Amino acid sequence: GRLKSVLRSVDQMTSMVVDLLLLARVESGAHIEADQQVELDILVDELWEEQLSAALARKLSFTNGVERGTQIAAPLGALR
């Protein structure tokens, strides 16, 4: 119900804040220890899939423009 929806939104916003903080550290030149290689195109597809029903309800569409096979180094679990 409503509580589940609110908790899901909190989880998504928390994840977004963590991602933004990580990006800010990268842009500032801070050294980030990489624990894993991440297929960026696949990650973007998975994140879109998680939001698909909400996006369709709002008549939004998305095209993943990340080149297939593009990898990034990221701390384990930092991008979820």
Coordinates of C-alpha atoms in Angstrom, one line a residue:
G1 CA 0.0 0.0 0.0
R2 CA 1.0 3.5 0.7
L3 CA 3.7 2.7 3.2
K4 CA 5.4 0.3 0.8
S5 CA 5.4 3.1 -1.8
V6 CA 6.8 5.6 0.6
L7 CA 9.6 3.2 1.7
R8 CA 10.4 2.4 -1.9
S9 CA 10.7 6.2 -2.6
V10 CA 13.0 6.6 0.4
D11 CA 15.2 3.8 -0.8
Q12 CA 15.4 5.3 -4.3
M13 CA 16.2 8.7 -2.9
T14 CA 18.9 7.3 -0.6
S15 CA 20.5 5.5 -3.5
M16 CA 20.4 8.7 -5.6
V17 CA 22.1 10.7 -2.8
V18 CA 24.8 8.1 -2.5
D19 CA 25.4 8.1 -6.2
L20 CA 25.5 11.9 -6.3
L21 CA 28.0 12.0 -3.5
L22 CA 30.1 9.4 -5.3
L23 CA 30.0 11.5 -8.5
A24 CA 30.9 14.6 -6.5
R25 CA 34.0 12.8 -5.1
V26 CA 35.0 11.7 -8.5
E27 CA 34.6 15.2 -10.0
S28 CA 36.6 16.7 -7.2
G29 CA 39.5 14.4 -8.0
A30 CA 39.3 12.3 -4.9
H31 CA 40.8 8.9 -5.1
I32 CA 38.1 6.2 -4.9
E33 CA 39.2 2.6 -4.4
A34 CA 37.6 0.5 -7.2
D35 CA 36.4 -2.9 -6.0
Q36 CA 34.6 -4.0 -9.2
Q37 CA 34.2 -3.3 -12.9
V38 CA 30.7 -2.4 -13.8
E39 CA 29.1 -2.7 -17.3
L40 CA 27.6 0.7 -17.4
D41 CA 25.2 0.0 -20.3
I42 CA 23.8 -3.0 -18.4
L43 CA 23.5 -1.0 -15.2
V44 CA 21.6 1.8 -17.0
D45 CA 19.3 -0.8 -18.5
E46 CA 18.6 -2.4 -15.1
L47 CA 18.0 1.0 -13.5
W48 CA 15.5 1.9 -16.2
E49 CA 13.7 -1.4 -15.9
E50 CA 13.2 -0.7 -12.2
Q51 CA 11.5 2.6 -13.1
L52 CA 9.7 1.4 -16.2
S53 CA 6.1 1.1 -14.7
A54 CA 6.3 4.6 -13.2
A55 CA 7.8 6.0 -16.4
L56 CA 5.1 4.5 -18.6
A57 CA 2.4 5.8 -16.3
R58 CA 3.9 9.3 -17.0
K59 CA 4.3 8.6 -20.7
L60 CA 8.1 8.9 -20.4
S61 CA 10.5 7.0 -22.7
F62 CA 14.2 6.5 -22.5
T63 CA 16.9 5.4 -24.9
N64 CA 20.1 4.1 -23.4
G65 CA 22.9 5.9 -25.2
V66 CA 25.8 4.3 -23.4
E67 CA 28.0 2.4 -25.8
R68 CA 27.7 -1.4 -25.3
G69 CA 30.6 -2.8 -23.4
T70 CA 31.4 0.4 -21.6
Q71 CA 32.9 -0.4 -18.2
I72 CA 33.5 1.8 -15.2
A73 CA 35.3 1.1 -12.0
A74 CA 33.2 1.5 -8.8
P75 CA 33.4 0.7 -5.2
L76 CA 31.5 -2.5 -4.5
G77 CA 27.8 -1.7 -4.1
A78 CA 28.2 2.0 -4.6
L79 CA 26.0 2.2 -7.6
R80 CA 22.9 0.5 -6.2

